[in-house]
């Protein structure tokens, strides 16, 4: 055993462990009903078809699948992704697309090419913890914008106010990060007006928009709205960096996603990715290309939607039945995605309540985890895709008791 103490970089000191991962360790005991993870239901994974697609790769192109590949991505998979996007109303081309090791890699690549220490990205308050962590690793900061009470996107008065005062104080703002379709953690879906408005704001301020859309296809209710990427394409395009992933439409174990962006940005991202992993697993890419060629991913998504819609409805029904009546106790009723967001009255503390919930054998993610700074303490994220109907029934009953006890304090 050496007695060297590691001389870590300044940057590494800015890296933060995911609170979620830490808390998840507490929630993994078998008798705990966990609404904490962001896990898709394994019942949606088309394992047999994926096995056949893997066998086809070994039978037809083992040399390619087991060799290094290009950083940009396997041309066969890129072709399939362009076709997939076209079926969903987005025009993509090979030079404007980069295959990534799922969206989390994209969330790391983007600050890597944009952020100098102290630079800002605009993002929601709250927002996805993985995006905050990636930004922190480059000493970036979040200019946090609250959502409107209607739950249809940013509060634009606040956006203008916060942005103007940051610029007046000399802040360097590099891009806007949004998750317009069924946001993690709140489940909020942006209205068409607000999608247009954020694009207008971005054009006016000459900022790129990073549109992270892992849940876009998982809509159970209402009509699909155009993505901000699509709205931008209508007027020439080039201002939005679109992030997509197989994690919620097929299986997160694939660890494959894709970025769509202007050619020069893709070029820069390719250079950044080269130093990270050379290329996304060629075997996995060939496997997904074979799967997309031979099977119907839209059918998997349709089944996923139907399953999650019924779980979401059941969870809302149980919340309605079990939660105490209290002013300020509300929850979102998302039209898609995997999560809903429960707000308790001001003064409630879901961080402290978490340990009582664990004692009662139910788990959620503390709302405070989704804030870059000045965390709000009276909310929590709960997932409805993973638990069984029985677990949802029992888990919401336990959670409601814990909430009722918190409100009596
Ligand atoms: C908003 C958002 N972006 C990105 C990711 C990362 O997804 P991936 O599995 O594609 O890395 C997640 C995962 O939950 C997410 O919720």
mmCIF file of C-alpha atoms in Angstrom, residues 68-336:
data_model
loop_
_atom_site.group_PDB
_atom_site.id
_atom_site.type_symbol
_atom_site.label_atom_id
_atom_site.label_comp_id
_atom_site.label_asym_id
_atom_site.label_seq_id
_atom_site.Cartn_x
_atom_site.Cartn_y
_atom_site.Cartn_z
ATOM 1 C CA UNK A 68 -12.952 -0.257 -34.097
ATOM 2 C CA UNK A 69 -15.405 2.014 -35.885
ATOM 3 C CA UNK A 70 -15.559 5.660 -36.921
ATOM 4 C CA UNK A 71 -16.297 8.269 -34.251
ATOM 5 C CA UNK A 72 -19.269 9.624 -36.234
ATOM 6 C CA UNK A 73 -21.061 6.291 -36.029
ATOM 7 C CA UNK A 74 -21.796 3.117 -38.021
ATOM 8 C CA UNK A 75 -23.210 4.230 -41.418
ATOM 9 C CA UNK A 76 -25.812 1.425 -41.278
ATOM 10 C CA UNK A 77 -27.115 2.679 -37.937
ATOM 11 C CA UNK A 78 -26.954 6.306 -39.083
ATOM 12 C CA UNK A 79 -29.116 5.362 -42.098
ATOM 13 C CA UNK A 80 -31.654 3.718 -39.773
ATOM 14 C CA UNK A 81 -31.657 6.751 -37.457
ATOM 15 C CA UNK A 82 -32.274 9.121 -40.374
ATOM 16 C CA UNK A 83 -35.218 6.930 -41.445
ATOM 17 C CA UNK A 84 -36.531 6.854 -37.846
ATOM 18 C CA UNK A 85 -36.321 10.639 -37.587
ATOM 19 C CA UNK A 86 -38.048 11.028 -40.944
ATOM 20 C CA UNK A 87 -40.949 8.843 -39.742
ATOM 21 C CA UNK A 88 -41.215 11.219 -36.776
ATOM 22 C CA UNK A 89 -41.160 14.426 -38.827
ATOM 23 C CA UNK A 90 -37.508 15.477 -38.561
ATOM 24 C CA UNK A 91 -35.212 15.846 -41.544
ATOM 25 C CA UNK A 92 -31.748 14.608 -40.599
ATOM 26 C CA UNK A 93 -28.635 14.007 -42.671
ATOM 27 C CA UNK A 94 -25.507 11.972 -41.932
ATOM 28 C CA UNK A 95 -23.286 15.065 -41.651
ATOM 29 C CA UNK A 96 -25.642 16.540 -39.047
ATOM 30 C CA UNK A 97 -25.822 13.452 -36.842
ATOM 31 C CA UNK A 98 -23.433 11.906 -34.319
ATOM 32 C CA UNK A 99 -23.992 8.557 -32.602
ATOM 33 C CA UNK A 100 -23.202 8.804 -28.884
ATOM 34 C CA UNK A 101 -22.834 6.443 -25.965
ATOM 35 C CA UNK A 102 -26.384 7.457 -24.987
ATOM 36 C CA UNK A 103 -27.539 10.957 -24.070
ATOM 37 C CA UNK A 104 -25.448 11.229 -20.932
ATOM 38 C CA UNK A 105 -22.354 11.323 -23.142
ATOM 39 C CA UNK A 106 -23.943 14.107 -25.194
ATOM 40 C CA UNK A 107 -24.601 16.010 -21.967
ATOM 41 C CA UNK A 108 -20.891 15.775 -21.178
ATOM 42 C CA UNK A 109 -19.694 16.582 -24.726
ATOM 43 C CA UNK A 110 -21.711 19.794 -24.946
ATOM 44 C CA UNK A 111 -20.190 21.630 -21.943
ATOM 45 C CA UNK A 112 -16.835 20.173 -22.992
ATOM 46 C CA UNK A 113 -16.971 22.235 -26.202
ATOM 47 C CA UNK A 114 -18.845 25.288 -24.856
ATOM 48 C CA UNK A 115 -18.026 25.893 -21.199
ATOM 49 C CA UNK A 116 -15.055 27.697 -19.700
ATOM 50 C CA UNK A 117 -14.842 27.874 -15.900
ATOM 51 C CA UNK A 118 -17.608 30.169 -14.631
ATOM 52 C CA UNK A 119 -19.702 30.100 -17.835
ATOM 53 C CA UNK A 120 -23.449 29.598 -17.577
ATOM 54 C CA UNK A 121 -26.099 27.480 -19.237
ATOM 55 C CA UNK A 122 -29.730 28.502 -18.790
ATOM 56 C CA UNK A 123 -31.826 25.592 -17.478
ATOM 57 C CA UNK A 124 -35.015 24.920 -15.563
ATOM 58 C CA UNK A 125 -35.406 25.127 -11.809
ATOM 59 C CA UNK A 126 -35.585 22.141 -11.307
ATOM 60 C CA UNK A 127 -33.769 20.265 -14.081
ATOM 61 C CA UNK A 128 -32.202 16.865 -14.832
ATOM 62 C CA UNK A 129 -29.457 16.149 -12.315
ATOM 63 C CA UNK A 130 -27.210 14.449 -14.898
ATOM 64 C CA UNK A 131 -27.065 17.664 -16.933
ATOM 65 C CA UNK A 132 -26.139 19.652 -13.812
ATOM 66 C CA UNK A 133 -23.389 17.165 -12.923
ATOM 67 C CA UNK A 134 -21.889 17.258 -16.423
ATOM 68 C CA UNK A 135 -21.821 21.047 -16.380
ATOM 69 C CA UNK A 136 -20.219 21.100 -12.923
ATOM 70 C CA UNK A 137 -17.401 18.865 -14.126
ATOM 71 C CA UNK A 138 -16.313 21.740 -16.426
ATOM 72 C CA UNK A 139 -16.847 24.368 -13.728
ATOM 73 C CA UNK A 140 -19.979 25.532 -15.496
ATOM 74 C CA UNK A 141 -22.977 27.037 -13.722
ATOM 75 C CA UNK A 142 -26.712 26.984 -14.182
ATOM 76 C CA UNK A 143 -28.777 30.113 -14.569
ATOM 77 C CA UNK A 144 -31.947 28.581 -13.175
ATOM 78 C CA UNK A 145 -35.360 29.637 -14.504
ATOM 79 C CA UNK A 146 -38.567 28.628 -12.702
ATOM 80 C CA UNK A 147 -41.522 27.135 -14.549
ATOM 81 C CA UNK A 148 -44.830 28.949 -14.894
ATOM 82 C CA UNK A 149 -47.631 27.867 -12.519
ATOM 83 C CA UNK A 150 -49.566 26.581 -15.589
ATOM 84 C CA UNK A 151 -46.806 23.983 -16.082
ATOM 85 C CA UNK A 152 -46.356 24.799 -19.784
ATOM 86 C CA UNK A 153 -42.665 25.777 -19.826
ATOM 87 C CA UNK A 154 -40.412 28.481 -18.415
ATOM 88 C CA UNK A 155 -41.858 31.546 -16.727
ATOM 89 C CA UNK A 156 -40.726 33.977 -19.441
ATOM 90 C CA UNK A 157 -40.961 37.100 -17.270
ATOM 91 C CA UNK A 158 -38.549 35.415 -14.880
ATOM 92 C CA UNK A 159 -36.330 34.281 -17.757
ATOM 93 C CA UNK A 160 -36.023 37.863 -19.047
ATOM 94 C CA UNK A 161 -35.403 39.239 -15.548
ATOM 95 C CA UNK A 162 -32.832 36.622 -14.511
ATOM 96 C CA UNK A 163 -31.052 36.765 -17.861
ATOM 97 C CA UNK A 164 -30.874 40.579 -17.944
ATOM 98 C CA UNK A 165 -29.463 40.783 -14.432
ATOM 99 C CA UNK A 166 -26.908 38.016 -15.128
ATOM 100 C CA UNK A 167 -25.740 39.772 -18.309
ATOM 101 C CA UNK A 168 -25.574 43.111 -16.450
ATOM 102 C CA UNK A 169 -23.344 41.388 -13.876
ATOM 103 C CA UNK A 170 -21.003 40.215 -16.657
ATOM 104 C CA UNK A 171 -22.118 36.554 -16.861
ATOM 105 C CA UNK A 172 -21.090 34.613 -19.961
ATOM 106 C CA UNK A 173 -24.127 32.546 -21.001
ATOM 107 C CA UNK A 174 -23.373 29.838 -23.566
ATOM 108 C CA UNK A 175 -26.562 27.888 -24.245
ATOM 109 C CA UNK A 176 -30.075 27.052 -23.097
ATOM 110 C CA UNK A 177 -30.780 23.510 -21.875
ATOM 111 C CA UNK A 178 -34.397 22.332 -22.008
ATOM 112 C CA UNK A 179 -36.350 19.061 -21.815
ATOM 113 C CA UNK A 180 -39.641 20.178 -23.409
ATOM 114 C CA UNK A 181 -41.336 16.759 -23.547
ATOM 115 C CA UNK A 182 -42.249 15.391 -20.107
ATOM 116 C CA UNK A 183 -39.326 16.850 -18.270
ATOM 117 C CA UNK A 184 -37.247 14.920 -15.786
ATOM 118 C CA UNK A 185 -38.042 15.561 -12.918
ATOM 119 C CA UNK A 186 -41.451 17.314 -13.168
ATOM 120 C CA UNK A 187 -43.177 15.624 -16.128
ATOM 121 C CA UNK A 188 -43.953 19.101 -17.550
ATOM 122 C CA UNK A 189 -44.587 19.363 -21.302
ATOM 123 C CA UNK A 190 -43.969 22.738 -22.981
ATOM 124 C CA UNK A 191 -46.804 24.345 -24.962
ATOM 125 C CA UNK A 192 -46.343 25.204 -28.633
ATOM 126 C CA UNK A 193 -46.317 28.942 -27.779
ATOM 127 C CA UNK A 194 -43.487 28.499 -25.288
ATOM 128 C CA UNK A 195 -41.515 26.293 -27.685
ATOM 129 C CA UNK A 196 -41.728 29.112 -30.237
ATOM 130 C CA UNK A 197 -40.946 31.714 -27.585
ATOM 131 C CA UNK A 198 -37.748 30.026 -26.368
ATOM 132 C CA UNK A 199 -36.565 29.721 -29.976
ATOM 133 C CA UNK A 200 -37.236 33.433 -30.505
ATOM 134 C CA UNK A 201 -35.401 34.268 -27.283
ATOM 135 C CA UNK A 202 -32.440 32.096 -28.347
ATOM 136 C CA UNK A 203 -32.252 33.729 -31.785
ATOM 137 C CA UNK A 204 -32.491 37.215 -30.267
ATOM 138 C CA UNK A 205 -29.718 36.481 -27.774
ATOM 139 C CA UNK A 206 -27.670 34.390 -30.240
ATOM 140 C CA UNK A 207 -27.670 31.328 -27.994
ATOM 141 C CA UNK A 208 -27.913 27.686 -29.028
ATOM 142 C CA UNK A 209 -30.683 25.566 -27.546
ATOM 143 C CA UNK A 210 -29.864 22.068 -26.325
ATOM 144 C CA UNK A 211 -33.146 20.135 -26.587
ATOM 145 C CA UNK A 212 -32.908 16.899 -24.605
ATOM 146 C CA UNK A 213 -35.796 14.666 -25.658
ATOM 147 C CA UNK A 214 -35.504 11.147 -24.214
ATOM 148 C CA UNK A 215 -39.222 10.958 -23.332
ATOM 149 C CA UNK A 216 -40.654 12.606 -26.458
ATOM 150 C CA UNK A 217 -42.191 9.439 -27.912
ATOM 151 C CA UNK A 218 -43.655 8.338 -24.543
ATOM 152 C CA UNK A 219 -46.823 10.426 -24.816
ATOM 153 C CA UNK A 220 -50.098 8.954 -23.514
ATOM 154 C CA UNK A 221 -52.479 11.859 -23.891
ATOM 155 C CA UNK A 222 -52.942 14.881 -26.136
ATOM 156 C CA UNK A 223 -51.444 15.579 -29.549
ATOM 157 C CA UNK A 224 -47.722 15.441 -30.264
ATOM 158 C CA UNK A 225 -46.255 18.958 -30.488
ATOM 159 C CA UNK A 226 -43.407 19.858 -32.814
ATOM 160 C CA UNK A 227 -39.985 19.645 -31.194
ATOM 161 C CA UNK A 228 -37.999 22.874 -30.927
ATOM 162 C CA UNK A 229 -35.575 21.238 -33.356
ATOM 163 C CA UNK A 230 -38.420 20.861 -35.873
ATOM 164 C CA UNK A 231 -39.650 24.436 -35.325
ATOM 165 C CA UNK A 232 -36.130 25.674 -35.975
ATOM 166 C CA UNK A 233 -35.938 23.575 -39.155
ATOM 167 C CA UNK A 234 -39.068 25.313 -40.458
ATOM 168 C CA UNK A 235 -37.107 28.573 -40.522
ATOM 169 C CA UNK A 236 -33.793 27.272 -41.824
ATOM 170 C CA UNK A 237 -32.442 25.450 -38.777
ATOM 171 C CA UNK A 238 -29.011 25.318 -37.165
ATOM 172 C CA UNK A 239 -29.829 26.825 -33.765
ATOM 173 C CA UNK A 240 -30.866 23.696 -31.882
ATOM 174 C CA UNK A 241 -28.788 20.731 -30.753
ATOM 175 C CA UNK A 242 -31.193 17.802 -30.480
ATOM 176 C CA UNK A 243 -30.438 14.889 -28.149
ATOM 177 C CA UNK A 244 -32.110 11.512 -28.595
ATOM 178 C CA UNK A 245 -31.546 8.087 -27.029
ATOM 179 C CA UNK A 246 -32.729 4.484 -27.190
ATOM 180 C CA UNK A 247 -32.933 4.389 -23.383
ATOM 181 C CA UNK A 248 -36.663 4.999 -23.003
ATOM 182 C CA UNK A 249 -37.918 3.822 -26.421
ATOM 183 C CA UNK A 250 -36.086 0.463 -26.466
ATOM 184 C CA UNK A 251 -33.752 -0.292 -23.529
ATOM 185 C CA UNK A 252 -31.262 1.791 -21.521
ATOM 186 C CA UNK A 253 -28.773 -1.110 -21.540
ATOM 187 C CA UNK A 254 -28.119 -0.382 -25.219
ATOM 188 C CA UNK A 255 -26.301 2.818 -24.124
ATOM 189 C CA UNK A 256 -26.754 4.413 -27.542
ATOM 190 C CA UNK A 257 -28.119 7.806 -28.436
ATOM 191 C CA UNK A 258 -27.647 10.418 -31.141
ATOM 192 C CA UNK A 259 -27.078 14.146 -31.463
ATOM 193 C CA UNK A 260 -28.512 16.189 -34.327
ATOM 194 C CA UNK A 261 -26.936 19.582 -34.954
ATOM 195 C CA UNK A 262 -25.343 21.909 -37.477
ATOM 196 C CA UNK A 263 -22.455 20.301 -39.346
ATOM 197 C CA UNK A 264 -19.725 22.476 -37.794
ATOM 198 C CA UNK A 265 -20.998 21.687 -34.289
ATOM 199 C CA UNK A 266 -21.080 17.964 -35.064
ATOM 200 C CA UNK A 267 -17.513 18.267 -36.293
ATOM 201 C CA UNK A 268 -16.416 19.841 -33.005
ATOM 202 C CA UNK A 269 -18.343 17.248 -30.992
ATOM 203 C CA UNK A 270 -16.684 14.443 -32.986
ATOM 204 C CA UNK A 271 -13.266 15.810 -32.010
ATOM 205 C CA UNK A 272 -14.305 15.980 -28.348
ATOM 206 C CA UNK A 273 -15.747 12.446 -28.459
ATOM 207 C CA UNK A 274 -12.583 11.014 -30.028
ATOM 208 C CA UNK A 275 -10.629 11.778 -26.865
ATOM 209 C CA UNK A 276 -13.375 10.255 -24.735
ATOM 210 C CA UNK A 277 -14.106 6.836 -26.224
ATOM 211 C CA UNK A 278 -12.918 6.792 -29.888
ATOM 212 C CA UNK A 279 -16.308 5.464 -30.911
ATOM 213 C CA UNK A 280 -19.522 4.078 -29.485
ATOM 214 C CA UNK A 281 -19.405 0.260 -29.373
ATOM 215 C CA UNK A 282 -19.465 -0.928 -33.021
ATOM 216 C CA UNK A 283 -21.073 -4.195 -31.942
ATOM 217 C CA UNK A 284 -23.919 -2.366 -30.218
ATOM 218 C CA UNK A 285 -24.399 -0.084 -33.197
ATOM 219 C CA UNK A 286 -24.524 -3.006 -35.661
ATOM 220 C CA UNK A 287 -26.940 -4.780 -33.305
ATOM 221 C CA UNK A 288 -29.274 -1.769 -33.171
ATOM 222 C CA UNK A 289 -29.039 -1.292 -36.955
ATOM 223 C CA UNK A 290 -30.070 -4.946 -37.421
ATOM 224 C CA UNK A 291 -32.882 -4.543 -34.902
ATOM 225 C CA UNK A 292 -34.241 -1.399 -36.575
ATOM 226 C CA UNK A 293 -33.997 -3.016 -40.032
ATOM 227 C CA UNK A 294 -35.851 -6.186 -39.073
ATOM 228 C CA UNK A 295 -38.281 -5.220 -36.319
ATOM 229 C CA UNK A 296 -40.827 -2.550 -35.569
ATOM 230 C CA UNK A 297 -39.552 -0.207 -32.848
ATOM 231 C CA UNK A 298 -42.726 1.881 -33.113
ATOM 232 C CA UNK A 299 -44.660 -1.187 -31.980
ATOM 233 C CA UNK A 300 -42.450 -1.429 -28.865
ATOM 234 C CA UNK A 301 -43.043 2.267 -28.186
ATOM 235 C CA UNK A 302 -46.814 1.829 -28.605
ATOM 236 C CA UNK A 303 -46.826 -1.007 -26.048
ATOM 237 C CA UNK A 304 -44.621 1.017 -23.698
ATOM 238 C CA UNK A 305 -46.992 3.978 -23.939
ATOM 239 C CA UNK A 306 -50.029 1.838 -23.184
ATOM 240 C CA UNK A 307 -48.370 0.237 -20.136
ATOM 241 C CA UNK A 308 -47.102 3.523 -18.691
ATOM 242 C CA UNK A 309 -50.432 5.250 -19.337
ATOM 243 C CA UNK A 310 -52.222 2.687 -17.187
ATOM 244 C CA UNK A 311 -49.553 2.852 -14.458
ATOM 245 C CA UNK A 312 -49.698 6.648 -14.463
ATOM 246 C CA UNK A 313 -53.514 6.591 -14.247
ATOM 247 C CA UNK A 314 -53.387 4.087 -11.413
ATOM 248 C CA UNK A 315 -50.795 6.098 -9.490
ATOM 249 C CA UNK A 316 -52.875 9.276 -9.874
ATOM 250 C CA UNK A 317 -55.957 7.391 -8.700
ATOM 251 C CA UNK A 318 -54.127 6.098 -5.596
ATOM 252 C CA UNK A 319 -52.685 9.560 -4.832
ATOM 253 C CA UNK A 320 -56.178 11.026 -5.064
ATOM 254 C CA UNK A 321 -57.513 8.344 -2.729
ATOM 255 C CA UNK A 322 -54.687 8.190 -0.145
ATOM 256 C CA UNK A 323 -52.995 11.582 0.129
ATOM 257 C CA UNK A 324 -54.219 13.894 2.879
ATOM 258 C CA UNK A 325 -56.205 17.019 1.939
ATOM 259 C CA UNK A 326 -53.925 20.015 2.455
ATOM 260 C CA UNK A 327 -53.445 23.461 0.986
ATOM 261 C CA UNK A 328 -50.290 23.451 -1.116
ATOM 262 C CA UNK A 329 -50.106 19.660 -1.521
ATOM 263 C CA UNK A 330 -50.238 19.110 -5.290
ATOM 264 C CA UNK A 331 -48.823 16.830 -7.949
ATOM 265 C CA UNK A 332 -48.341 17.067 -11.686
ATOM 266 C CA UNK A 333 -50.525 14.985 -14.023
ATOM 267 C CA UNK A 334 -48.073 14.350 -16.829
ATOM 268 C CA UNK A 335 -49.280 13.494 -20.309
ATOM 269 C CA UNK A 336 -46.208 11.353 -20.905
#
